[in-house]
C-alpha positions as a printed NumPy array, in Angstrom:
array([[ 33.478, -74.512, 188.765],
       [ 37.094, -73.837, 189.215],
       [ 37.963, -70.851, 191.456],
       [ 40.914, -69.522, 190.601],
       [ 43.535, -66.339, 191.935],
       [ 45.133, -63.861, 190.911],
       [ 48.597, -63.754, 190.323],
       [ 50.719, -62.281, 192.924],
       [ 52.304, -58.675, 192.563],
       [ 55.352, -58.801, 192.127],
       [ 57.565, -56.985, 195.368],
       [ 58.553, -54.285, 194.303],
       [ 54.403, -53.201, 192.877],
       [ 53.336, -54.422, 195.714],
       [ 55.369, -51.913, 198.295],
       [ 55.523, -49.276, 195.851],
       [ 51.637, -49.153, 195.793],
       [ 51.772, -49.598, 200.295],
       [ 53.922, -46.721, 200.622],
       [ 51.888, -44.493, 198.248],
       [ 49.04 , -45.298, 200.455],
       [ 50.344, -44.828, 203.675],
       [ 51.856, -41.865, 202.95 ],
       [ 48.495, -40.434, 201.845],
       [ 46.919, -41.886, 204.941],
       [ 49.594, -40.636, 207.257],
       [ 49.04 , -36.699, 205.39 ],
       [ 45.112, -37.846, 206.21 ],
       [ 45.645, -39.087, 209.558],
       [ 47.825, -35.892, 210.648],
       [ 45.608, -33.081, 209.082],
       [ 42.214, -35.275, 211.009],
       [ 44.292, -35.257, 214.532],
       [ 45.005, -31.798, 214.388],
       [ 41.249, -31.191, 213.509],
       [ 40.312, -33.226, 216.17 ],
       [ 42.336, -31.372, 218.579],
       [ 41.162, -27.804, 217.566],
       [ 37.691, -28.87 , 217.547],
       [ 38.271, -30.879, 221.282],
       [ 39.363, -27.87 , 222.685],
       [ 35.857, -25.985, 221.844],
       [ 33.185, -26.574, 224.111],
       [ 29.854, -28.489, 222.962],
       [ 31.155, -29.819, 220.308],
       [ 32.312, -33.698, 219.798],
       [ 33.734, -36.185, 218.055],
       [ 31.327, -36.812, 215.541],
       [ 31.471, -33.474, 214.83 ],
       [ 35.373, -33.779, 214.262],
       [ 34.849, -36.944, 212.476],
       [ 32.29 , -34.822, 209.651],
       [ 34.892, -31.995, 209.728],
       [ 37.484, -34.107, 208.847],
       [ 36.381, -36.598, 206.249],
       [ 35.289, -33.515, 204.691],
       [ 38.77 , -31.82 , 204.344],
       [ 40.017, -34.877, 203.634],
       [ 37.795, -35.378, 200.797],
       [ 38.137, -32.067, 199.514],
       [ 41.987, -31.744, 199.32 ],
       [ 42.53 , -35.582, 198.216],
       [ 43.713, -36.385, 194.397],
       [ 40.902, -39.036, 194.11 ],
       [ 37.522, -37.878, 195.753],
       [ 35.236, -40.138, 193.428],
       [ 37.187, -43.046, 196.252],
       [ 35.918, -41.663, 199.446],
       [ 32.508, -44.092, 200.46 ],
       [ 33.974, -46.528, 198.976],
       [ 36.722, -47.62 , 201.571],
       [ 39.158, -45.275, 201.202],
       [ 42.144, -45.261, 203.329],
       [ 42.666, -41.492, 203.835],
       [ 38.609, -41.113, 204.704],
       [ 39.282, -43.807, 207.216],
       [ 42.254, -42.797, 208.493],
       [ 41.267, -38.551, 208.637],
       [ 38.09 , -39.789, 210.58 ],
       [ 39.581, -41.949, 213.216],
       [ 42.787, -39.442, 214.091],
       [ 40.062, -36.648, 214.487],
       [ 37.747, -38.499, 216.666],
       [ 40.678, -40.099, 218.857],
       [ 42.458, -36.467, 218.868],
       [ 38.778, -35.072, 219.96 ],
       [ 38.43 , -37.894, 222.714],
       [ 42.208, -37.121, 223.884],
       [ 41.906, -33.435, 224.344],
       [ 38.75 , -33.456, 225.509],
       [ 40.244, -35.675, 228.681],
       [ 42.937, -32.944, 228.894],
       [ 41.136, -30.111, 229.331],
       [ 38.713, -31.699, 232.206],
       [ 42.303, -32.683, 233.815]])
């Protein structure tokens, strides 16, 4: 059997479709780092509960929710700022 590809996007598809998702991540990734740091600066609280916090505003304020589990940049990106942001400021505040 015969495997065959798809055709290429064409270049100007292609970035328009990038730069509609980074832009969404970066909006994700910026809203989850400032979570992070808030929720950092508590004490007994940690990353994973950043990480929760932030997928869940993420979700909740993103055009396509039914994409989040799936893979979806902006979950990916919100959780990772908020947990990195949580880690950072954490290290700060024992300093």
């Amino acid at each position: 059997m015969e495997m065959r590809s798809a055709a290429p996007e064409t270049g100007e598809a292609s970035a328009q479709r990038m730069s509609t998702s980074a832009r969404t991540s970066l909006i994700a990734l910026v809203a989850g780092a400032a979570l992070g740091t808030f929720i950092g600066a508590l004490p007994g609280l940690g990353s994973s509960v950043a990480a929760f916090l932030s997928y869940g505003v993420a979700k909740r304020v993103s055009k396509s929710p039914e994409r989040f589990g799936q893979g979806a940049h902006e979950g990916i990106a919100a959780t990772e700022s908020a947990s990195m942001a949580n880690r950072l400021s954490r290290q700060a505040v024992a300093a």
